[in-house]
Each structure stands twice: as structure tokens, then as C-alpha cells.
Coordinates of C-alpha atoms in Angstrom, one line a residue:
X1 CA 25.8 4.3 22.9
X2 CA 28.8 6.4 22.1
X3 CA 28.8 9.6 20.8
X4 CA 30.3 8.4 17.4
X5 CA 27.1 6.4 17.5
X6 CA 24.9 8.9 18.4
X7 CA 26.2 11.5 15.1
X8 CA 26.2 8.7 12.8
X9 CA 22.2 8.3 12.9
X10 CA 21.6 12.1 13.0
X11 CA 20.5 12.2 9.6
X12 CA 18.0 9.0 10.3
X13 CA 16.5 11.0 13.4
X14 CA 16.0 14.7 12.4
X15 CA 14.7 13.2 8.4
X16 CA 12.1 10.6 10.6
X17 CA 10.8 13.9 12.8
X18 CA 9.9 15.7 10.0
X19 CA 8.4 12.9 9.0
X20 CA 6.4 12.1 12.1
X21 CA 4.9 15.6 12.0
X22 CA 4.1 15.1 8.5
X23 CA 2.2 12.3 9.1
X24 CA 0.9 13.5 13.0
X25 CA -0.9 16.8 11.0
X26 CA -2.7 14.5 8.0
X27 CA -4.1 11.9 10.3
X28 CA -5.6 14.9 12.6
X29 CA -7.8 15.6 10.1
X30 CA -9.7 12.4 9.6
X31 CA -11.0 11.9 13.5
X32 CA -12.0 15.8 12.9
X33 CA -14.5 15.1 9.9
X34 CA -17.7 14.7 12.5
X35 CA -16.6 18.1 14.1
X36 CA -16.2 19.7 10.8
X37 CA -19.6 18.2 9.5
X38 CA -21.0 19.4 12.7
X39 CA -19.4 22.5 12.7
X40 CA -19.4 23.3 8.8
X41 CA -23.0 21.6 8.3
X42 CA -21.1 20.0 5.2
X43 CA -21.7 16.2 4.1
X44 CA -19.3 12.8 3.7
X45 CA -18.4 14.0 0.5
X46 CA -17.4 17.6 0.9
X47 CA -15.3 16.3 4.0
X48 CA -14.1 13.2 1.8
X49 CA -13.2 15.9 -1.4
X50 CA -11.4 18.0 1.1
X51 CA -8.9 15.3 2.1
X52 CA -8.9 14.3 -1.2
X53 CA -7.4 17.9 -2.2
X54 CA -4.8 17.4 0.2
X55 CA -3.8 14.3 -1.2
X56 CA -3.6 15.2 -4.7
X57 CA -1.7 17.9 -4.1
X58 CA 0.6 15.6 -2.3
X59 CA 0.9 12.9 -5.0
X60 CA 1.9 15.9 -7.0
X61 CA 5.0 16.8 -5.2
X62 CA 6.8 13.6 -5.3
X63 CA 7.9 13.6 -8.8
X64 CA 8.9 17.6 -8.5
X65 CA 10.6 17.3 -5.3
X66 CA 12.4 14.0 -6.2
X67 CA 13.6 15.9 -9.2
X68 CA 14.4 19.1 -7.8
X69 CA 16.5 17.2 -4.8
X70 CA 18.6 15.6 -8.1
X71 CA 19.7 19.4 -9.1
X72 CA 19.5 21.3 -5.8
X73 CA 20.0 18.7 -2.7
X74 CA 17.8 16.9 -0.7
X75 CA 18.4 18.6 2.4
X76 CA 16.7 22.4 1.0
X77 CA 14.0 20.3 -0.4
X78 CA 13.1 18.5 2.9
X79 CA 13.3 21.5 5.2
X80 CA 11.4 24.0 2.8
X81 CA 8.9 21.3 2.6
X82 CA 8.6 20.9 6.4
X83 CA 8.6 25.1 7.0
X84 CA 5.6 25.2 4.3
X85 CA 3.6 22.9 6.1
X86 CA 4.1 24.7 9.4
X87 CA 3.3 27.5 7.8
X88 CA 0.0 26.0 6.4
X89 CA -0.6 24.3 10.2
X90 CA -0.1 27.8 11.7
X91 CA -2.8 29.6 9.9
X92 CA -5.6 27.6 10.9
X93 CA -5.1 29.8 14.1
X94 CA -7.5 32.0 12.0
X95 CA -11.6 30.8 12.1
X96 CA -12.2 30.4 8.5
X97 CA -15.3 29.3 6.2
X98 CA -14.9 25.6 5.2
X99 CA -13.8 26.4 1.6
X100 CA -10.7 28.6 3.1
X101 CA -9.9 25.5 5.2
X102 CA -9.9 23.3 2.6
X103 CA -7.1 25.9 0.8
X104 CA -5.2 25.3 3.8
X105 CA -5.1 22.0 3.3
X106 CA -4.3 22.2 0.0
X107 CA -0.8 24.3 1.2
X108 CA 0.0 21.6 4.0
X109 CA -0.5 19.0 1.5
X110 CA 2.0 20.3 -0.7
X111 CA 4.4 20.7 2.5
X112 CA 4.2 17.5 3.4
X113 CA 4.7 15.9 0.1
X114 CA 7.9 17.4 -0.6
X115 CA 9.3 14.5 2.0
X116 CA 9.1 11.0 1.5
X117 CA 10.5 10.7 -2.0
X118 CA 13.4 12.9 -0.7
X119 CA 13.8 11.1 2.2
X120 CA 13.8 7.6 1.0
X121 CA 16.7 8.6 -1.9
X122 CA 18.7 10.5 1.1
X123 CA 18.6 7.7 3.8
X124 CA 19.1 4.9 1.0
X125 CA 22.5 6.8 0.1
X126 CA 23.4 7.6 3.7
X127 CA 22.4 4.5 4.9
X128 CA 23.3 1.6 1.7
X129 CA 23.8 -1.6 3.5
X130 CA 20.8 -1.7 5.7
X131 CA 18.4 0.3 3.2
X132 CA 15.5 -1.8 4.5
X133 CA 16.2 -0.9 8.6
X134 CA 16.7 2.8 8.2
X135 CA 13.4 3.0 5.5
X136 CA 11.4 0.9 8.6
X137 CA 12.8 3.0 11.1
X138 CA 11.9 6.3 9.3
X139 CA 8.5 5.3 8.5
X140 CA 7.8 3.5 11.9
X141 CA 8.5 6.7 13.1
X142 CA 6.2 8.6 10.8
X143 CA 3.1 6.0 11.8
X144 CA 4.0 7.0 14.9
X145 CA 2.0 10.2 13.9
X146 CA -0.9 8.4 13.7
X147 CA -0.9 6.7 16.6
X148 CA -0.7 10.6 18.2
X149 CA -3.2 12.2 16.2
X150 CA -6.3 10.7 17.2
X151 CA -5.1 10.9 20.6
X152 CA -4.0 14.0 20.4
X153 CA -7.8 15.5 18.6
X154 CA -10.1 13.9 21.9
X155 CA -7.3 15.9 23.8
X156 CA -8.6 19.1 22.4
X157 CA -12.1 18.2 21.5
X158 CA -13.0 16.4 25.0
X159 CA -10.1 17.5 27.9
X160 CA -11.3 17.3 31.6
X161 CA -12.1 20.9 32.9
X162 CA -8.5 21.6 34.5
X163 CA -6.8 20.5 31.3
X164 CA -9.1 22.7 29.2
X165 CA -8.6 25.4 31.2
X166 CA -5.1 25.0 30.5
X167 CA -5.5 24.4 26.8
X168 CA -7.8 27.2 26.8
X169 CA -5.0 30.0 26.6
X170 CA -3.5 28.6 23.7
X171 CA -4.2 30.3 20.2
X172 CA -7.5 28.5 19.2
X173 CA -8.7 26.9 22.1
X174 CA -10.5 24.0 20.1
X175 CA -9.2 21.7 17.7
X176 CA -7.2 24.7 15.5
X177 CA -4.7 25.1 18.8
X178 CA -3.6 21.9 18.1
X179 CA -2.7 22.9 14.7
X180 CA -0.9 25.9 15.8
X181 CA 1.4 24.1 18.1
X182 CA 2.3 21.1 15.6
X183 CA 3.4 24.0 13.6
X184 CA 5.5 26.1 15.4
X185 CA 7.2 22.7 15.8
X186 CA 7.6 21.9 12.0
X187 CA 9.2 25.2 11.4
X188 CA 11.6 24.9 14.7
X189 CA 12.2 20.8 12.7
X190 CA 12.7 22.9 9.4
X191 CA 15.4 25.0 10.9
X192 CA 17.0 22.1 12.9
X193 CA 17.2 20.2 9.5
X194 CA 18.4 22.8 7.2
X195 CA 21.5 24.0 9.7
X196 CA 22.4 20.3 11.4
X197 CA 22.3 18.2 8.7
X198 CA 24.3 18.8 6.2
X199 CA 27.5 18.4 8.1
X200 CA 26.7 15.3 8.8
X201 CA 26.5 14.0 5.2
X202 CA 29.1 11.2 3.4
X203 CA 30.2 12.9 0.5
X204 CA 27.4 13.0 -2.5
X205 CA 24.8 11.7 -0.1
X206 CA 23.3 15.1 -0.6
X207 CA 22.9 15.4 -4.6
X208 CA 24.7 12.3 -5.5
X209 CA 27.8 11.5 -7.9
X210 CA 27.8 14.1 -10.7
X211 CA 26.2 12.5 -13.9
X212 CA 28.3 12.0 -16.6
X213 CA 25.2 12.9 -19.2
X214 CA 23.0 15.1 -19.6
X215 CA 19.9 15.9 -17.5
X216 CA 17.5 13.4 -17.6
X217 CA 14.1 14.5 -19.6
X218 CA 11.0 13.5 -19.1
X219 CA 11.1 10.8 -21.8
X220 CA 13.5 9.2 -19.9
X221 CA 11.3 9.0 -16.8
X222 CA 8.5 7.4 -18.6
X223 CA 10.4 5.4 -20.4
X224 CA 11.0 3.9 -16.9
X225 CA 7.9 1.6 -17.4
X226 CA 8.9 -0.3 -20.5
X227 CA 9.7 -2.7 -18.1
X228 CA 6.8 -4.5 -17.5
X229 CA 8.0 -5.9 -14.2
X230 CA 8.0 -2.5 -12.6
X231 CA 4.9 -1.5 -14.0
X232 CA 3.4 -4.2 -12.9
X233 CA 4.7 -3.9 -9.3
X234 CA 3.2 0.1 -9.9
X235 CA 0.2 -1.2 -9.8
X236 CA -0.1 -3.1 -7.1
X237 CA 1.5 -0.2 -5.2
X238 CA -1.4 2.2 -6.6
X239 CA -4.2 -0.4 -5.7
X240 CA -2.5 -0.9 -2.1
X241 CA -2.5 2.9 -2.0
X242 CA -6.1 3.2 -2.9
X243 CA -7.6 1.0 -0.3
X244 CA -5.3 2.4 2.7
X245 CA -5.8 5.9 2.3
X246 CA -9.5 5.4 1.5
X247 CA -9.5 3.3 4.8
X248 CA -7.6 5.4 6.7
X249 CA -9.6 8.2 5.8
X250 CA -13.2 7.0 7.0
X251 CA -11.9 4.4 9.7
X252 CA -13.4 6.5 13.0
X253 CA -16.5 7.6 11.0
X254 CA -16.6 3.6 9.1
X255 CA -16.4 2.5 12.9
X256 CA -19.1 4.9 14.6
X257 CA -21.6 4.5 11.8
X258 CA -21.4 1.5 10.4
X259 CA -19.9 -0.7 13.3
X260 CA -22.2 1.5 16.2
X261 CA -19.2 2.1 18.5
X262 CA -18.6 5.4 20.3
X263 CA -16.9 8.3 19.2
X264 CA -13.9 7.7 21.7
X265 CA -14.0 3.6 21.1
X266 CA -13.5 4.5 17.5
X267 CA -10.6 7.1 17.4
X268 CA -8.9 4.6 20.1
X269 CA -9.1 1.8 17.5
X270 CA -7.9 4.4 15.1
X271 CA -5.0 4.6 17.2
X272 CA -4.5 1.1 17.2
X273 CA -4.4 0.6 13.6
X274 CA -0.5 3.2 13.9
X275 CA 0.3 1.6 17.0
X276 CA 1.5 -1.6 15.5
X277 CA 3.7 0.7 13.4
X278 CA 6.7 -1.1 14.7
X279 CA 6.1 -4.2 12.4
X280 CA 8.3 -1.7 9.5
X281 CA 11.8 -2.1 11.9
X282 CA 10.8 -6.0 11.8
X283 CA 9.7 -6.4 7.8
X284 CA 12.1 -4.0 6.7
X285 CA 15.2 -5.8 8.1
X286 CA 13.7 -9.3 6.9
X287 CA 13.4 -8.1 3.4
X288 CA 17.5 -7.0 4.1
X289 CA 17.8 -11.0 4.7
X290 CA 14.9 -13.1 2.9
X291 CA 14.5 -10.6 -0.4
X292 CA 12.2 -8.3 -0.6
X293 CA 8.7 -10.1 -2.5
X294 CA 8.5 -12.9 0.4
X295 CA 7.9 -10.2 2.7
X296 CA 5.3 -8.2 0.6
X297 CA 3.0 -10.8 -0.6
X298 CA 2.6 -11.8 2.9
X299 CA 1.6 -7.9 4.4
X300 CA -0.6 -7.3 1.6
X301 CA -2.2 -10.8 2.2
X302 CA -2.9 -9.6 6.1
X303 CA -4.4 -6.1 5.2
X304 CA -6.4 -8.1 2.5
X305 CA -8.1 -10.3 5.1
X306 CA -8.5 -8.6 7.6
X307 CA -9.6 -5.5 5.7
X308 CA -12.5 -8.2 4.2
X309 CA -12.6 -9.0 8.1
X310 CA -13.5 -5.6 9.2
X311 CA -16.4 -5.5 6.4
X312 CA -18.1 -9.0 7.0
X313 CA -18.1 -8.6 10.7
X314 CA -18.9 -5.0 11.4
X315 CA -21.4 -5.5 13.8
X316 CA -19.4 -8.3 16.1
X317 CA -18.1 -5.5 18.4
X318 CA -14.9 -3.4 19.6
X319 CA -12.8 -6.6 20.4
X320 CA -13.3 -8.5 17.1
X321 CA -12.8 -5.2 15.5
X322 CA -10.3 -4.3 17.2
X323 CA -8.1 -6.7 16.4
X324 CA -9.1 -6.7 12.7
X325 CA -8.0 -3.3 13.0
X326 CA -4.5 -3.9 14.2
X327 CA -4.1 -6.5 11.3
X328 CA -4.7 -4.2 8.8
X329 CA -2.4 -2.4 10.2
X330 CA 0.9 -4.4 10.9
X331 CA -0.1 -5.7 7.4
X332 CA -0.1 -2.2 6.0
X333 CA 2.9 -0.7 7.9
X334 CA 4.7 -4.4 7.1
X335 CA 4.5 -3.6 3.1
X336 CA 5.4 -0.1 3.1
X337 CA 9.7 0.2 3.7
X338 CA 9.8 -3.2 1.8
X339 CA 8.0 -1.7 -1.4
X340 CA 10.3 1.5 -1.1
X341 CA 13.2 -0.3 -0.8
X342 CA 12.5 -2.5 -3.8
X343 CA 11.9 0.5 -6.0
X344 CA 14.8 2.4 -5.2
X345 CA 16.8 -0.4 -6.6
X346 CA 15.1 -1.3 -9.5
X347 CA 15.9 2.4 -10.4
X348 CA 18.7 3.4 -12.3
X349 CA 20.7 5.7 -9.8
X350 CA 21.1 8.7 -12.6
X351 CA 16.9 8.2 -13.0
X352 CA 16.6 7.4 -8.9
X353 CA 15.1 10.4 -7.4
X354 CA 12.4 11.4 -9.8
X355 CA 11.8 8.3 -11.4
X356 CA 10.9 7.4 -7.5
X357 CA 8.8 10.6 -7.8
X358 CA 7.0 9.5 -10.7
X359 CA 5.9 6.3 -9.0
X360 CA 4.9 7.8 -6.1
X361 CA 3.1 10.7 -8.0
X362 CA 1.2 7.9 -9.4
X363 CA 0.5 5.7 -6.3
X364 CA -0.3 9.0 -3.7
X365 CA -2.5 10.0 -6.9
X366 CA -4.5 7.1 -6.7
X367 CA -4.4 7.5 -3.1
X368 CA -5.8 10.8 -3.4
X369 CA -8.7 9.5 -5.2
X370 CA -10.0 7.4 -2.3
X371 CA -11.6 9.4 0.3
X372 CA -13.6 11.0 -2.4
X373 CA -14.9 7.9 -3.8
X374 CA -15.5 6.4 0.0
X375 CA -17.3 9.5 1.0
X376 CA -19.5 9.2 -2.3
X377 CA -20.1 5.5 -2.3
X378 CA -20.8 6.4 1.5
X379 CA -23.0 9.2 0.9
X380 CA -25.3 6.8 -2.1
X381 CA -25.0 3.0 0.0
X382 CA -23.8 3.2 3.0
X383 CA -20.3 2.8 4.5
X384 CA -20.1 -1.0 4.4
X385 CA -20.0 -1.2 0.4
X386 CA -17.8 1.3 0.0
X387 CA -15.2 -0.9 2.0
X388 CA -16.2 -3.7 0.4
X389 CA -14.5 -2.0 -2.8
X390 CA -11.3 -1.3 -0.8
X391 CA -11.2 -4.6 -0.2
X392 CA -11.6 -5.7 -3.3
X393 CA -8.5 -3.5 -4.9
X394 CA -6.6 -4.5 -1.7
X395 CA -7.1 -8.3 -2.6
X396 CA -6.3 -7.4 -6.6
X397 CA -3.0 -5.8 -5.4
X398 CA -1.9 -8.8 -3.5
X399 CA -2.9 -11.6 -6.0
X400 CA -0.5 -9.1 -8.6
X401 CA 2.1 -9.2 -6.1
X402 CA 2.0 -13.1 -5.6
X403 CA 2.2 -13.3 -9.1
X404 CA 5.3 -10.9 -9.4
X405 CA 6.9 -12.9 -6.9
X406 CA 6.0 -16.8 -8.6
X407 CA 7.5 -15.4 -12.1
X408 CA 10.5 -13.8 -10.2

């Protein structure tokens, strides 16, 4: 690869980092909920409403930060949001009651959503013939944090005795030392971003063309969904975003409780379900070629099954489930740069980067929603039923989305 080569995807790389990290530090959290229960004495629900914080918090960002990135530039709205969730990572360094570390995550939520709606407008301008690749690379990148996480937790939870004895002289010897080092590396990412990047912009990628109007209002954001195609396709993202993060969320505990595998069987499956992240390189570029509904109806018809799947047969073992598992996944990671590149152009390009915010404001909100109401439903029935309602959104999302498509 020549060095012209190299330059001309350092936007794609440094953006896909922060990303990565931003994903690595949220998925940490769920394989932690039996230490933290342990640890805390605190039940499904209080763990659940703890992620859920961090959620909200990062559904509320996207419409701000895509927004702000219209007026000030994307690139100081992706490294500040990258510095404040190192900053948040770092000060778990500190042992702190439960409700002080659910502030925390409250802070690194916010971090963290100041990203993706950023990102998608930046690379989509950078990067305007192959939309579809670079969004599939940047988010394959980002699963790639999950895959890490879980892996990453047993590390610091269950290391043999010489690799604990080396752990042990980092800040927090147990599970908050991992925090500390993912965020000495967001802030080192931050910095990276903020100085490298911007010289390697195409002119306007940054802010975009100056607007011949005036600035858009809030009206004109919500006036957005008069069109009743892309509020219809809003909802099938929000009822996809329900049933993943409430998935995602409870997976380990869904698979130790409810399916009776081990702790280390289950965060390895856990694994599994990021691992197939590569599937977004593949689905994104199709959706370049074949358009971009062929390729969505059939992901969200995969997660549906074999979400039902991983319901109906919870007790049929670690290989059944496993691969279950990984379904969900390549069908999940399959719809996710396909439905991002679809909204960004039905957008109007003056409306792009909040009115992407809105959306995902709504979606991530939704999203937000779902660990509480797992951990609940969890709490009052037992894990089973309360994927059994994931399913059931997941399966209303993709009959919309078929529908979308067979009218298009």
C-alpha cells in the first residue's frame, strides 16, 4: 500500500479507534453486572437502571453533538467527546459506593455519545462514493470492542497467578484497572484526533458547504418526519434498537441463569456474538451495489430468528446456543452501516447532521429503555420472558421493514 494510500484512510482509522474504545468501555460493563451484584449486594434492576443511565444519557447526545458538529466542526466534537470519556474511565480508579459509579457512568455515557452521529456525517463526506464500506468498516471496528470486552473483564476478574501478579501493580488491581488503562488510551486517541486530523480533510468535510439560509430551528428538525416513509423506517430502527441493547445488556447473565452455562462459557459466547462483526465490511458494500432495503430486511430477519432461537431452546446447550448467538449477531452488525447509510441520504444535507441526531436521539433513547425493562421483567418472571419481548419488537421491526421495502 503506498503511502498516498495509507494518508488517504487516516480519517477512517483514527474516527474507527475512538470508536472501538467507545464501544470496548460500554460492553465492559455488562459481563461485570454479577461482580457488581456480588460486590454492591444490588439486584437485576439496579444493575439494569444503571446501564440504562448510561444509555439515556447517550441517546441524548446525538442530536446535540450532530448539531453542534454543523456550527463548530466535527473533528472538536469527536475528540472532546472521546477525552470526556477517558476522563469518566479514569476515575473509576477511585473505590466508590454503587450510586457514585453509576454517576460515572452517567459522564462516560455522555462521552461516548458525542461520536457516532459525528462520525457517520464526517466519513459520509470524506468518504461519498463508498458511504456504505467506510460506515461497515468504522462500525466493524467499533464491534470489535465487544468482542475485547468480555475477554478483556475474565482477564482481570480470573488471571492465572503470574498474570495477576503482574496486573496487580496497576491502579486498581481488579476489574477498575481495566478501566484506568482503556482511559489513558481515549485521552492519548483524543489528542491524536484533535492534532492529526484535520489536515487531512477535503475541503468542507469538516463543517460542510456554508448554508445559504439561516440556521436551521428546531421546527425544521421535526418537521423532518412529515414524511411518513422516514418515520416509518424510525421505527423500525427504535424497535431494532430496543431488542439489541436489551439483549446485549443481559446476554452473559440471560446465558448463566437461564441457559445454565458457566460464567466463562457465557462471556465467551458473549464474545462471539462481536466477533462476527465483520459481516458490516460485507452488508455495507452490498447495500453500495444491491440498494440498501434488500440488505436490511434480510439482517433484521436473522437477528429475529434466531433471537426467537435463543429463547425457545435455552436449555439445548453451548453449541446450539452458540451458534444462535453468532446469528444474532452477523444479523445485527449486518443492519447497522446499511440503516446509517440510508438515513444520511434521505436527509437533506443543510438538516444532515442533527436531523441524524434526532433520529438517533430517538432510537439510542429507546435503546436506553431496555436493560431497565429486561432487568425488571427479569427480576418479576424470569429471564426467558423478558427475551421473549425482545423478540417480539425485533420480529415487529422486521415485518415494518419488509413492508417499507414491498411499497418502495
Amino acid at each position: 500500500m503506498t503511502l498516498g494510500r495509507i494518508r488517504e484512510y487516516d480519517v477512517l482509522v483514527l474516527t474507527a479507534l475512538i470508536w472501538f474504545l467507545g464501544k470496548f468501555v460500554r460492553y465492559a460493563f455488562p459481563p461485570l453486572f454479577e461482580s457488581l451484584q456480588a460486590g454492591y449486594g444490588v439486584s437485576n434492576a439496579a444493575v439494569g437502571a444503571a446501564f440504562s443511565g448510561f444509555m439515556a444519557v447517550y441517546a441524548l447526545l446525538q442530536f446535540p453533538s450532530g448539531a453542534i458538529a454543523d456550527r463548530v466542526g466535527a473533528v472538536r466534537v469527536i475528540a472532546a467527546g472521546a477525552a470526556v470519556a477517558g476522563v469518566g474511565a479514569l476515575s473509576l480508579i477511585v473505590d466508590t459506593p454503587f450510586a457514585v459509579l453509576a454517576g460515572v457512568m452517567l459522564v462516560i455515557g455522555a462521552g461516548t455519545g458525542a461520536h457516532k452521529t459525528v462520525a457517520v456525517r464526517l466519513l459520509s463526506r470524506v468518504y461519498p462514493v463508498r458511504t456504505g464500506r467506510a460506515l461497515g468498516a468504522h462500525d466493524t471496528v467499533g464491534a470489535l470492542g465487544g468482542v475485547a470486552a468480555p475477554a478483556a473483564v475474565t482477564l482481570f476478574l480470573s488471571a492465572p497467578p503470574a498474570l495477576a501478579a503482574l496486573l496487580s501493580r496497576l491502579p486498581g488491581a481488579d476489574w477498575r484497572g481495566l478501566f484506568v488503562v482503556t482511559g489513558v488510551v481515549a485521552v492519548a486517541l483524543a489528542a491524536a484526533f484533535a492534532l492529526r486530523v484535520p489536515d487531512r480533510l477535503p475541503a468542507d468535510a469538516d463543517r460542510g458547504p456554508e448554508r445559504a439560509g439561516p440556521e436551521p430551528s428546531a421546527r425544521d428538525y421535526l418537521a423532518l418526519f412529515e414524511d411518513r416513509r422516514l418515520a416509518a423506517f424510525v421505527l423500525v430502527t427504535v424497535a431494532f434498537s430496543f431488542a439489541y441493547n436489551g439483549a446485549v445488556a443481559f446476554l452473559p447473565l440471560y446465558l448463566t441463569e437461564a441457559a445454565g452455562l458457566s460464567t466463562a462459557t457465557g462471556n465467551l459466547l458473549y464474545s462471539a456474538l462481536f466477533a462476527v462483526t465483520f459481516v458490516q465490511l460485507a452488508s455495507g458494500d452490498l447495500s453500495d451495489r444491491l440498494g440498501r432495503f434488500p440488505v436490511m430486511v434480510a439482517a433484521l430477519a436473522l437477528a429475529t430468528a434466531a433471537l426467537v432461537g435463543v429463547v425457545a431452546l435455552a436449555g439445548t446447550g453451548p453449541i446450539a446456543l452458540g451458534a444462535l448467538v453468532v446469528a444474532f449477531g452477523l444479523g445485527s452488525h449486518g443492519f447497522r452501516p446499511v440503516r446509517g447509510a440510508y438515513l444520511i441520504e434521505s436527509l437533506p444535507d443543510r438538516l444532515a447532521g442533527g436531523g441524524l441526531g434526532v433520529v438517533r436521539t430517538l432510537l439510542m433513547g429507546a435503546g436506553a429503555l431496555a436493560p431497565a425493562t429486561v432487568g425488571a421483567v427479569a427480576d418479576a418472571s424470569g429471564f426467558r420472558p423478558a427475551f421473549g419481548l425482545l423478540a417480539g419488537v425485533l420480529a415487529v421491526g422486521a415485518l415494518a421493514a419488509a413492508g417499507l421495502w414491498a411499497t418502495e
